[in-house]
Tab-separated table of C-alpha atoms in Angstrom:
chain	number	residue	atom	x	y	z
O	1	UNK	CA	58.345	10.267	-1.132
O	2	UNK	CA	56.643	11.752	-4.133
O	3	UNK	CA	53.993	9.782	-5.897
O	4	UNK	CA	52.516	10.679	-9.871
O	5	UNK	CA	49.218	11.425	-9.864
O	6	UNK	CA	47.983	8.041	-10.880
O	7	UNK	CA	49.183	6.488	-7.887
O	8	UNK	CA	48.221	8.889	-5.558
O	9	UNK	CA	44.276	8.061	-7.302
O	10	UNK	CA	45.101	4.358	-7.069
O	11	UNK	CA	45.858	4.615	-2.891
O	12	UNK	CA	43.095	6.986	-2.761
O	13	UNK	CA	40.511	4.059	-4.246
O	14	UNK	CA	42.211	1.394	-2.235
O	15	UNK	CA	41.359	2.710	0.606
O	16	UNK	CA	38.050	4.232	-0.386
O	17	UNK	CA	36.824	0.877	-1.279
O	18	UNK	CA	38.615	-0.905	2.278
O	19	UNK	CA	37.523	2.118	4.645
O	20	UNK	CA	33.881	1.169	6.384
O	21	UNK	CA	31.424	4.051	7.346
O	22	UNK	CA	31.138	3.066	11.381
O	23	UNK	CA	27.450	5.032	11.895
O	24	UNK	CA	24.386	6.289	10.412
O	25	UNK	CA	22.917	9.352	11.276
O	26	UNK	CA	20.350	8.693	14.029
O	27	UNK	CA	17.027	9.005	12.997
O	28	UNK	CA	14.629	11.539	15.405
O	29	UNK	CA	11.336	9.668	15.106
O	30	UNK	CA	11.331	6.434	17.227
O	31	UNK	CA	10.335	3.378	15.184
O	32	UNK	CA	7.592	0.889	16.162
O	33	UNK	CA	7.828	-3.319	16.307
O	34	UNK	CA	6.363	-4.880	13.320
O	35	UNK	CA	3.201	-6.865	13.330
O	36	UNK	CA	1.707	-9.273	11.074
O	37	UNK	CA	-2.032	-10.131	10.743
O	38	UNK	CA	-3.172	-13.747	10.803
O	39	UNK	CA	-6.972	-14.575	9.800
O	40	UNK	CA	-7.689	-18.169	10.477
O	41	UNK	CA	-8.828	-18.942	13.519
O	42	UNK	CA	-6.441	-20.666	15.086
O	43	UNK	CA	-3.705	-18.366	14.333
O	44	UNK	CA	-5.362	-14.988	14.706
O	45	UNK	CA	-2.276	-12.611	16.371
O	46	UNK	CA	-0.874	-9.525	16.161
O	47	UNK	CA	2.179	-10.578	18.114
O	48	UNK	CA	5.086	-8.411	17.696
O	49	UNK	CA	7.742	-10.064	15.211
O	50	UNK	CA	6.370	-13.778	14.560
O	51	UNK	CA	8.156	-16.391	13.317
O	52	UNK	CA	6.772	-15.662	9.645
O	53	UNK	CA	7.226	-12.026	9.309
O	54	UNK	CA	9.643	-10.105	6.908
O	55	UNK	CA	12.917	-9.850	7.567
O	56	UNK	CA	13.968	-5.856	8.399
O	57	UNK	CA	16.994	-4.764	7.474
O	58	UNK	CA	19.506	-5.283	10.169
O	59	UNK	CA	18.316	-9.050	9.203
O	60	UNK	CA	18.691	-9.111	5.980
O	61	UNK	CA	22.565	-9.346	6.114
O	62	UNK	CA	23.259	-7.041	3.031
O	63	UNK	CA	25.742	-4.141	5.000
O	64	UNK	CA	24.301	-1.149	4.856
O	65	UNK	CA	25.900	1.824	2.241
O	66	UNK	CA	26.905	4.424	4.028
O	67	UNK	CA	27.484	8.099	2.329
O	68	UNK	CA	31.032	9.548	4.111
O	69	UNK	CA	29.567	12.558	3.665
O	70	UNK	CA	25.792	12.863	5.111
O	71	UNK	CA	25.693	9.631	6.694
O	72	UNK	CA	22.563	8.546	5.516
O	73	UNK	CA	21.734	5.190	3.641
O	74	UNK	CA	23.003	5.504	0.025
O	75	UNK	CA	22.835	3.900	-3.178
O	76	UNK	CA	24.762	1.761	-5.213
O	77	UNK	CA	23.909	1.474	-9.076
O	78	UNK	CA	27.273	0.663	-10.554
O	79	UNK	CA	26.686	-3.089	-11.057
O	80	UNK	CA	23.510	-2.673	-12.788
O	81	UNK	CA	22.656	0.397	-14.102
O	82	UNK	CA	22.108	1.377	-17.841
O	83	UNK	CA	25.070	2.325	-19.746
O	84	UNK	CA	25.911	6.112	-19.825
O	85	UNK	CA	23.731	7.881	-22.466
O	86	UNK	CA	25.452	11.387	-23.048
O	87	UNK	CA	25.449	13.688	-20.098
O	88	UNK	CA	23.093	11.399	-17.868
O	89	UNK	CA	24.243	8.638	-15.931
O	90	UNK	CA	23.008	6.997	-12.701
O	91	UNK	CA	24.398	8.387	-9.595
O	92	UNK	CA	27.057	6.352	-7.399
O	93	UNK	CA	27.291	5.967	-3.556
O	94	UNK	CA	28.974	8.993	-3.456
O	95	UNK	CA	26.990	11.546	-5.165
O	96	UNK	CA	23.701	11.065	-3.307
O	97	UNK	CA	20.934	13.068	-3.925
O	98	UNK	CA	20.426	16.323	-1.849
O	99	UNK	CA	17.331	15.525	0.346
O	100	UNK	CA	16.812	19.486	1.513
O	101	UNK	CA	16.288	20.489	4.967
O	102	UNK	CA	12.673	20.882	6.657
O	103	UNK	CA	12.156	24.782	6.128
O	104	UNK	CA	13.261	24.396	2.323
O	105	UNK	CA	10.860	21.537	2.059
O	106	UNK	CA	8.218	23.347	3.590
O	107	UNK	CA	8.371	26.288	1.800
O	108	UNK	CA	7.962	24.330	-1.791
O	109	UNK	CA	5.369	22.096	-0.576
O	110	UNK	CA	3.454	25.179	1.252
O	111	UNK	CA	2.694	25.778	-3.011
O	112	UNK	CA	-0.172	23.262	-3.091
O	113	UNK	CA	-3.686	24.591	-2.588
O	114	UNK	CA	-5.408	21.451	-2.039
O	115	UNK	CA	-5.507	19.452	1.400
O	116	UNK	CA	-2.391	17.464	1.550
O	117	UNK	CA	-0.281	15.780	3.724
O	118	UNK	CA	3.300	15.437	2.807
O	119	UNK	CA	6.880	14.552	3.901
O	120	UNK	CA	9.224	17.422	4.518
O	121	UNK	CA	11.298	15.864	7.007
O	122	UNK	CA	14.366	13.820	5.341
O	123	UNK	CA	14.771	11.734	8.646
O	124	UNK	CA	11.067	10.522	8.087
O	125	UNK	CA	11.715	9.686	4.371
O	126	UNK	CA	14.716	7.852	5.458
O	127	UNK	CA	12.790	5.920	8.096
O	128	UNK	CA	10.253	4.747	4.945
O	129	UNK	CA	13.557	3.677	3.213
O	130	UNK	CA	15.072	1.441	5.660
O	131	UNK	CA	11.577	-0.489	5.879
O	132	UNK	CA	11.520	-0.454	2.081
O	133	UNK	CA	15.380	-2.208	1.973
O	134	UNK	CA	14.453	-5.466	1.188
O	135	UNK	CA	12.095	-4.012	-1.545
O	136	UNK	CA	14.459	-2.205	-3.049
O	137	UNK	CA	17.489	-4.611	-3.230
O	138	UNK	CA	15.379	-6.857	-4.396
O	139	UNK	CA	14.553	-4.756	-7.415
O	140	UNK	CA	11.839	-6.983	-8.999
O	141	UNK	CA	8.988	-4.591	-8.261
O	142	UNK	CA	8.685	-1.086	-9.785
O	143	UNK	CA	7.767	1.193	-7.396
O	144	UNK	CA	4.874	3.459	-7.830
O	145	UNK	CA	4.888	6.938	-5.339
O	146	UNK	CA	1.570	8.532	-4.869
O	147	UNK	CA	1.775	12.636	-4.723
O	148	UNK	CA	5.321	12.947	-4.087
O	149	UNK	CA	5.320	16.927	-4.051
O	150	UNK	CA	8.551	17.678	-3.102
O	151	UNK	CA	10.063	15.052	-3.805
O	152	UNK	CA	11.756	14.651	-0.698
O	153	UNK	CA	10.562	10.313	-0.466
O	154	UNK	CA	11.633	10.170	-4.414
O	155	UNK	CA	15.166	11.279	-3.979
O	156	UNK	CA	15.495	9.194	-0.547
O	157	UNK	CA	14.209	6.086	-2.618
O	158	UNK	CA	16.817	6.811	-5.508
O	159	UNK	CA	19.669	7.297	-2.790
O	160	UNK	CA	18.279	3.891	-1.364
O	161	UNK	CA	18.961	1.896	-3.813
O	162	UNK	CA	15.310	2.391	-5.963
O	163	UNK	CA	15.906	1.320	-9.804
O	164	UNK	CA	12.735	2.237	-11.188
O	165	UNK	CA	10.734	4.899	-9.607
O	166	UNK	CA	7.090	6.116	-11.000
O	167	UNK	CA	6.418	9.590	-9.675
O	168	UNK	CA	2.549	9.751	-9.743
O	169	UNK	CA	1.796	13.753	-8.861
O	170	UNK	CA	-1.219	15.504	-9.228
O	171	UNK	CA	-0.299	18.932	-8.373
O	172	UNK	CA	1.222	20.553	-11.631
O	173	UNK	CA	2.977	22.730	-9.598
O	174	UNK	CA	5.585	20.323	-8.361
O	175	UNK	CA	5.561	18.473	-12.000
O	176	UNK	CA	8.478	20.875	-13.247
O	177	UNK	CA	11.013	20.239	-10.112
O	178	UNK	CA	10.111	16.590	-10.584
O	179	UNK	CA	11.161	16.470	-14.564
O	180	UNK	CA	14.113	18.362	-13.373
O	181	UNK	CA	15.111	15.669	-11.550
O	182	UNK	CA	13.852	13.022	-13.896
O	183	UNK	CA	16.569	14.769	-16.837
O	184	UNK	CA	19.090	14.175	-14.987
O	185	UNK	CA	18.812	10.834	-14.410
O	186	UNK	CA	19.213	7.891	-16.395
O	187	UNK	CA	15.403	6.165	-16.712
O	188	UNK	CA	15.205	5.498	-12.543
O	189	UNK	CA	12.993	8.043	-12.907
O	190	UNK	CA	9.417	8.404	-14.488
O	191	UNK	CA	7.468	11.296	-13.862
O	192	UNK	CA	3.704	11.226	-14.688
O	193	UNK	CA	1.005	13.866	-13.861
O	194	UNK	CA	-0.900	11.396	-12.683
O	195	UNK	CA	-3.254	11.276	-9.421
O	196	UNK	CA	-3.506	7.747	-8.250
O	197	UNK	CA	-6.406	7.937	-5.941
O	198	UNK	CA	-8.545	8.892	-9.592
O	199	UNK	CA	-7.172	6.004	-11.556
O	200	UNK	CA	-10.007	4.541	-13.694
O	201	UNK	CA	-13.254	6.502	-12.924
O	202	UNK	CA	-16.925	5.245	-13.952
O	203	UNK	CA	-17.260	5.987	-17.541
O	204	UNK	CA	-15.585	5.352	-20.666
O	205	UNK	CA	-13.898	8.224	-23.442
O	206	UNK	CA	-10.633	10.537	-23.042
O	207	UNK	CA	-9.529	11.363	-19.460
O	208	UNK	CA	-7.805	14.562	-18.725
O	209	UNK	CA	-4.433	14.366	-16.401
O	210	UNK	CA	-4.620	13.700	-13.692
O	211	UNK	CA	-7.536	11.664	-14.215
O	212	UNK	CA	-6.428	8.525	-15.933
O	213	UNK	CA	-7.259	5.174	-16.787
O	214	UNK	CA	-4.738	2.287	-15.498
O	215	UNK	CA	-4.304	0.622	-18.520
O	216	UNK	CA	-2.955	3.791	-19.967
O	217	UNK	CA	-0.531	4.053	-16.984
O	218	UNK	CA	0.403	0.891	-16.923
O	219	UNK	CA	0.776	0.255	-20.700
O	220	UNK	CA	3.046	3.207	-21.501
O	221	UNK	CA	5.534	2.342	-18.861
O	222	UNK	CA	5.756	-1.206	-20.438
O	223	UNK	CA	3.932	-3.028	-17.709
O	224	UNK	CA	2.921	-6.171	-18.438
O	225	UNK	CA	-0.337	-8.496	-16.535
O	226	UNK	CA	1.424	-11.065	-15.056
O	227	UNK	CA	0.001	-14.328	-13.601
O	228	UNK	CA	-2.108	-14.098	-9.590
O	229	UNK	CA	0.303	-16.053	-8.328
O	230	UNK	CA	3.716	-14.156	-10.142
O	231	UNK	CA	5.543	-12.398	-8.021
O	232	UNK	CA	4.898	-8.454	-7.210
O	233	UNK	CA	5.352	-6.476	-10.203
O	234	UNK	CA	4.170	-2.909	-8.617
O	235	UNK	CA	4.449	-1.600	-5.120
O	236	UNK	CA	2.254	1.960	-4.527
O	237	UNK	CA	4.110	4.235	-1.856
O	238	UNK	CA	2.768	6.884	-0.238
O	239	UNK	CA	-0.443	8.584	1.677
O	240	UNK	CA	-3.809	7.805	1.618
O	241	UNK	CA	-5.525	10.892	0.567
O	242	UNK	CA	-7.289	12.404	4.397
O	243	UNK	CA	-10.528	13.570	2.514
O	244	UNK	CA	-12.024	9.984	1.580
O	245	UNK	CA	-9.393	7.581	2.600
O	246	UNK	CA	-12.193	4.998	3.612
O	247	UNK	CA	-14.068	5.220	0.304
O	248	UNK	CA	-10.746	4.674	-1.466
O	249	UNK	CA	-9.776	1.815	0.416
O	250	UNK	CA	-13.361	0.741	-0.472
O	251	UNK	CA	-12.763	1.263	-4.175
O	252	UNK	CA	-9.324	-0.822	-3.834
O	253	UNK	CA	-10.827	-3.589	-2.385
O	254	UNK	CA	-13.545	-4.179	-4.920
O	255	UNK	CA	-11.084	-3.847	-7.439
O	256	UNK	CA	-8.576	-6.188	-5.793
O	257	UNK	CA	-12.070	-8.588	-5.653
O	258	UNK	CA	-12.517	-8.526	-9.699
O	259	UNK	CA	-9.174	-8.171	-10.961
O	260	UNK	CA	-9.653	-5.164	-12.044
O	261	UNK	CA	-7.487	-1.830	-12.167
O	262	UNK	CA	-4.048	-1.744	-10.899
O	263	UNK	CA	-4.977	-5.818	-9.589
O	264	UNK	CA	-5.305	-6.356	-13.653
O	265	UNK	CA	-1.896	-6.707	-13.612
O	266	UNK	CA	-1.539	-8.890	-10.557
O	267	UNK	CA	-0.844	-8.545	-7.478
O	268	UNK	CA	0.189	-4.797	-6.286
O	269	UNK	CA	1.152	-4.424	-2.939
O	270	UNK	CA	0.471	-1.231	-1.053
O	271	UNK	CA	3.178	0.221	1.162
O	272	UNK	CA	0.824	3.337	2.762
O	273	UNK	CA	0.400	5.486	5.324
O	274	UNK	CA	-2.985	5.119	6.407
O	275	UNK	CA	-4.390	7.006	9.502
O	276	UNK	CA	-4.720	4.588	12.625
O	277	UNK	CA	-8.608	4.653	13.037
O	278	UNK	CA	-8.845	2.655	9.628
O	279	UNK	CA	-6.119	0.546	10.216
O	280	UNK	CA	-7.378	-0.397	13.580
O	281	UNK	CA	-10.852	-1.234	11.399
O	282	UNK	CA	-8.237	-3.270	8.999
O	283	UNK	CA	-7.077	-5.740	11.228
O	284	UNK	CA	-10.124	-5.581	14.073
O	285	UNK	CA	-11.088	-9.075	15.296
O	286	UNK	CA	-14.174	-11.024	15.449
O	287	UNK	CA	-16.849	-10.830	18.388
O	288	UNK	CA	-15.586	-6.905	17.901
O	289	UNK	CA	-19.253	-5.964	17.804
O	290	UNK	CA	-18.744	-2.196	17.417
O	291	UNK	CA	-15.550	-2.312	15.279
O	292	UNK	CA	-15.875	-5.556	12.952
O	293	UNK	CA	-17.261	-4.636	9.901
O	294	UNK	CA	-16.978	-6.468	6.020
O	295	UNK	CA	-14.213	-4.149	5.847
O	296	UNK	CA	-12.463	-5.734	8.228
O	297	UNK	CA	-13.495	-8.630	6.705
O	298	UNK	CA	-12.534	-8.222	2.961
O	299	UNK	CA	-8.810	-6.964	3.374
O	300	UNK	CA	-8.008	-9.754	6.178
O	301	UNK	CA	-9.291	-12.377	3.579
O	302	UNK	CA	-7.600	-10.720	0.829
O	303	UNK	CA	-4.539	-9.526	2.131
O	304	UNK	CA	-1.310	-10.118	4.389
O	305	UNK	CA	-1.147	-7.074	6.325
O	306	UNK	CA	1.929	-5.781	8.353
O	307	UNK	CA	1.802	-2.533	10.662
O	308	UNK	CA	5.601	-1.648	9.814
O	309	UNK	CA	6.021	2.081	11.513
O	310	UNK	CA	3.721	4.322	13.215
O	311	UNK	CA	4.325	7.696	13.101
O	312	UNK	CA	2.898	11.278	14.883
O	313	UNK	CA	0.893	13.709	12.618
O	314	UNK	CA	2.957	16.046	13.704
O	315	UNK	CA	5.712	14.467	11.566
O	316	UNK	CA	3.988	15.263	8.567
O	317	UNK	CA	3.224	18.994	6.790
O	318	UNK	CA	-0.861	19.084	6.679
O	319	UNK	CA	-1.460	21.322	4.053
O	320	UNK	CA	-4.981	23.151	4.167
O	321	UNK	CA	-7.707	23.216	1.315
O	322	UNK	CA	-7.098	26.281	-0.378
O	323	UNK	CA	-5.287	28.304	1.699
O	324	UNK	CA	-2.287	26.852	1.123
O	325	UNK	CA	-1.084	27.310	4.742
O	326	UNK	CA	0.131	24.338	7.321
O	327	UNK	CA	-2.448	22.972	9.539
O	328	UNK	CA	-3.267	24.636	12.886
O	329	UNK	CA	-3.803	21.320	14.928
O	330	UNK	CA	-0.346	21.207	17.011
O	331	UNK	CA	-1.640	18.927	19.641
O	332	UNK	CA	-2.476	14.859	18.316
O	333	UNK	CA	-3.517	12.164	20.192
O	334	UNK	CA	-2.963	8.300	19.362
O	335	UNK	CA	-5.735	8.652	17.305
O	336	UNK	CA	-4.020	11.376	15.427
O	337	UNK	CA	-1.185	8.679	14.140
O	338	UNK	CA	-0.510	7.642	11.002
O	339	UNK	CA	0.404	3.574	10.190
O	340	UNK	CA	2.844	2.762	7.461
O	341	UNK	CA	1.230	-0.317	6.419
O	342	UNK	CA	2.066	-2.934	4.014
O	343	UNK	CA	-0.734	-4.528	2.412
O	344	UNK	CA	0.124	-7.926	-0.145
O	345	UNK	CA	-2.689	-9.691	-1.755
O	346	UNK	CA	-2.641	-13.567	-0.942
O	347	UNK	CA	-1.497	-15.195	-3.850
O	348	UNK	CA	-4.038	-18.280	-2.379
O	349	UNK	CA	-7.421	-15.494	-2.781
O	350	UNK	CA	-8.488	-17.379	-5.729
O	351	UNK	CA	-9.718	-20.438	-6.380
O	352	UNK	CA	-12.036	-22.468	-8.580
O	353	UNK	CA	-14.895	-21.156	-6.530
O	354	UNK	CA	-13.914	-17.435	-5.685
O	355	UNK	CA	-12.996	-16.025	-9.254
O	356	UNK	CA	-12.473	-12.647	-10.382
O	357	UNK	CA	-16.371	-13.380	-11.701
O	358	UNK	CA	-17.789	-13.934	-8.463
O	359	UNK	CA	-15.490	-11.788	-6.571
O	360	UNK	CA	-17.688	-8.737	-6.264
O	361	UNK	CA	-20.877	-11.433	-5.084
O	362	UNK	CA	-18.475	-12.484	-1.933
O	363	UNK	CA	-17.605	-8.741	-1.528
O	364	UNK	CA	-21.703	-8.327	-1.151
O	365	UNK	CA	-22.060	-11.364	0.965
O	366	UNK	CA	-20.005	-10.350	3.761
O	367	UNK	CA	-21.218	-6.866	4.469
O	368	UNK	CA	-24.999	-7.982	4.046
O	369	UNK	CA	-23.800	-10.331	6.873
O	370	UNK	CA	-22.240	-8.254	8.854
O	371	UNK	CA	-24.808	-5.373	8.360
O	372	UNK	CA	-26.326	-6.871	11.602
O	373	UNK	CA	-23.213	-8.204	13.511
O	374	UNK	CA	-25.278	-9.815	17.079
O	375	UNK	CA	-27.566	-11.695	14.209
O	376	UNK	CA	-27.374	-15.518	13.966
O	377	UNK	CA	-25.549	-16.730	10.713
O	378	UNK	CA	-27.746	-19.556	10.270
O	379	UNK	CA	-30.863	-17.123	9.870
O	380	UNK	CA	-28.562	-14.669	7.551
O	381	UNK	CA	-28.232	-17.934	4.798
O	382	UNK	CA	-31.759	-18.788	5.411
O	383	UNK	CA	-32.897	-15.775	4.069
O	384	UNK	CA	-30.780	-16.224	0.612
O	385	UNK	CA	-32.133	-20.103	0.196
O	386	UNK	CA	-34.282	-21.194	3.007
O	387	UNK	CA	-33.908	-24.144	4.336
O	388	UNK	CA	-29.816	-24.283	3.541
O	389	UNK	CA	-28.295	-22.849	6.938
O	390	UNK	CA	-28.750	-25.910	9.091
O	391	UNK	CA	-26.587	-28.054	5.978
O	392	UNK	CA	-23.847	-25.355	5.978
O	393	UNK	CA	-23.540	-24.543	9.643
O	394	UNK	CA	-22.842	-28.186	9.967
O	395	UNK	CA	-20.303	-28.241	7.795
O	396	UNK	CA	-18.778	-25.679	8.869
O	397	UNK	CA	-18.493	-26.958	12.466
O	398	UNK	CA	-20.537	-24.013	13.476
O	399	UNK	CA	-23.244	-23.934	16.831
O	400	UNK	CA	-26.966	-22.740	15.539
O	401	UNK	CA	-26.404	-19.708	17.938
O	402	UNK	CA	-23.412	-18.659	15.899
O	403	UNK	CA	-23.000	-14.508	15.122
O	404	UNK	CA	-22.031	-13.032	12.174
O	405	UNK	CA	-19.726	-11.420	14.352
O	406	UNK	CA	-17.979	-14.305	15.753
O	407	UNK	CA	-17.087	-15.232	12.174
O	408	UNK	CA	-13.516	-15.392	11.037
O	409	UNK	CA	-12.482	-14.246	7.198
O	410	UNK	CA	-11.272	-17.564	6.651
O	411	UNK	CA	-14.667	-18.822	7.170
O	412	UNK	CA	-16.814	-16.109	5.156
O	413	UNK	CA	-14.232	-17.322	2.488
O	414	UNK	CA	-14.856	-21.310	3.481
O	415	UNK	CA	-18.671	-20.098	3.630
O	416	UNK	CA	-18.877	-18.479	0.114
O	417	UNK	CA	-17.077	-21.317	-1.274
O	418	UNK	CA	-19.881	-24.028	-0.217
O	419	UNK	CA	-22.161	-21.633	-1.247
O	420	UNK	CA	-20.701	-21.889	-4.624
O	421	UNK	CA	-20.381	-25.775	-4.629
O	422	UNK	CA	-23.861	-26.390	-3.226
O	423	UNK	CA	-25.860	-24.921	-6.548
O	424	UNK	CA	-28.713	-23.598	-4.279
O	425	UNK	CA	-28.276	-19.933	-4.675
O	426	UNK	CA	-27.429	-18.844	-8.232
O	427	UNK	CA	-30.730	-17.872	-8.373
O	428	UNK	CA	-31.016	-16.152	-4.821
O	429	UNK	CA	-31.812	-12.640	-4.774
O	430	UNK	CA	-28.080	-12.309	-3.516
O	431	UNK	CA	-26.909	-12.976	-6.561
O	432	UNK	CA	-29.403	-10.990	-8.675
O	433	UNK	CA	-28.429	-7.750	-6.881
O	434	UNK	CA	-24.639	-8.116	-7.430
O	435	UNK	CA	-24.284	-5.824	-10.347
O	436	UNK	CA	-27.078	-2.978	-8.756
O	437	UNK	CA	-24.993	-2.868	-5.193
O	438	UNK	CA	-21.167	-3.363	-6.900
O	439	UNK	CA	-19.257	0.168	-6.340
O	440	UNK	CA	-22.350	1.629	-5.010
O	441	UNK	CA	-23.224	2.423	-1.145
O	442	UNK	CA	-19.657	1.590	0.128
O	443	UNK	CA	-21.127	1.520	3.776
């Protein structure tokens, strides 16, 4: 029978919008459980999946889109997306954006001259993607990408879902393929020559991109401080910089301590790769002689951390310092790894007696403490008010023989806090060399 060509579209939507996509595209890199960190001491795990951990997204219960065409998780902006402006629009589930292939990736990323890693392999991005699902549906949280280069993450996290992606690249040689894409969109994408791992240097006066300050950032995307205990209003994504990845972390976490930079406007969550030697510092446990350190310490008492993939070196394109040519290591070890980690401040950190004022004196506390990790506690507060160790060991349900090392981040935190209450050492010498060790000596 014939049909007009109105009917024929109207069957043709019918069933579009009945038909279900049966599979996904399988994705080539394995995935790994996910595990929580607990700090007290009573609950100190890193069980696979406990009972409090976020849901993934098979658990979620939101069907997954489907693209007929490439099979690979796809967006859905209809319901919510900015009315048309012009020529621009925001893509539907079914024109998803082209992710490349590995050698075409390669090849445009193979253009930086500075030692990068970066992600050329569209099964990888997708991988980030799924762990990012609840994230993005939940669409609170702008989402902040560090160095996205190619851009192959960016376009995965539009076709995901993403409504408000901040490309933060360095590199002005990927800045022009980025603003292509960022024209043809309608505002889900903001691209900034930007390099986050510089944000707010020592110093005041005009910055040159990339160098910025985070007010700046923040400010011109109309990004607001909200309260500590607000919900997420930024999540960073991305890859800790390989050159000084521990003296970043270091800079983050006295930051995080003080309020101060990207933490000015509450509480930013990281979603990072981080290479597995300093997450296995992150989360190491007490009466760790060798491996528990403050910096253990400070991001278990500050944070919520979650190991949510790991992932071979291999998987990634290492780019060489100048040279501009792909690593030469082809063999990795464990070691080698890199953790996607996601890292939430604890909307409990502060209190009446651990401010944003005093943060950077806890920060100092801990890693004089744990400078010496086999030393007894009791001798370690002696020697910032003698004659107070015996009080606070007692009240802290401590024995006299107690280590540094066998101290929990809970308790540093329960420690500083009496500390605080007790009046006897605003006047310590603790105290008085805040401000000479703060961002300084990062040990």
């Amino acid at each position: 029978m014939a049909a007009c060509g109105g009917c024929r579209f109207f069957v043709l939507t019918l069933r579009t919008l009945c038909g279900t996509s049966r599979s996904a595209s399988p994705c080539v890199l394995p995935l790994t459980k996910h595990r929580t960190l607990s700090t007290s001491p009573g609950t100190y795990s890193l069980d696979p999946f406990p009972s409090g951990s976020r849901n993934t997204p098979a658990q979620v219960g939101k069907p997954e889109r489907i693209s007929p065409s490439s099979g690979g998780v796809q967006r859905n902006l209809s319901a919510i997306a900015l009315p048309l402006q012009g020529q621009f629009r925001p893509l539907c589930r079914y024109d998803p954006l082209d992710l490349g292939d590995v050698d075409e990736n390669t090849k445009k990323a193979l253009a930086c001259k500075n030692l990068r890693r970066f992600i050329v392999d569209p099964s990888l991005a997708k991988i980030v993607t799924d762990h990012l699902a609840g994230d993005i549906d939940d669409g609170k949280a702008v989402i902040f990408e560090c160095n996205p280069g190619p851009g192959v993450l960016t376009r995965a996290l539009l076709n995901r879902g993403a409504q408000r992606v901040v490309a933060l690249e360095s590199d002005t040689n990927f800045l022009p393929e980025l603003k292509d894409l960022e024209r043809k969109l309608d505002g889900q994408l903001d691209v900034v020559h930007c390099d986050f791992f510089k944000l707010d240097p020592i110093g005041h006066g005009s910055m040159k991109p990339p160098v910025m300050y985070s007010d700046k950032l923040f400010s011109d995307r109309a990004i607001s401080e909200v309260p500590w205990s607000a919900d997420v209003p930024v999540k960073i994504v991305g890859i800790f910089s390989q050159r000084n990845e521990k003296n970043i972390l270091w800079k983050l976490i006295y930051n995080l301590f003080e309020r101060h930079s990207i933490f000015h406007y509450g509480r930013v969550e990281l979603i990072m790769f981080i290479s597995q030697k300093e997450y296995a510092k992150l989360v190491t446990r007490p009466r760790d002689y060798k491996n528990y350190q403050a910096f253990s310490v400070l991001w278990q008492m500050a944070c919520d951390i979650e190991l949510l993939h790991e992932v071979p070196l291999s998987s990634f394109l290492t780019v060489t310092k100048k040279t501009g040519r792909p690593s030469s290591k082809n063999t990795s070890s464990q070691s080698d790894n890199l953790c996607l980690v996601r890292i939430t401040p604890r909307e409990d950190l502060f209190n009446s007696h651990l401010t944003p004022l005093n943060g950077s004196t806890l920060v100092l506390m801990v890693k004089q403490c744990l400078a010496k990790r086999r030393s007894r506690l009791i001798e370690q507060i002696n020697s910032w008010s003698p004659g107070s160790g015996s009080e606070l060991i007692t009240k802290l349900s401590f024995l006299d023989d107690t280590m540094t090392g066998d101290v929990y981040p809970d308790e540093f935190k329960h420690l500083f806090e009496l500390m605080e209450q007790s009046g006897n050492f605003t006047q310590s010498w603790l105290y008085e060399e805040t401000l000479e060790t703060t961002n300084t000596g990062h040990a």
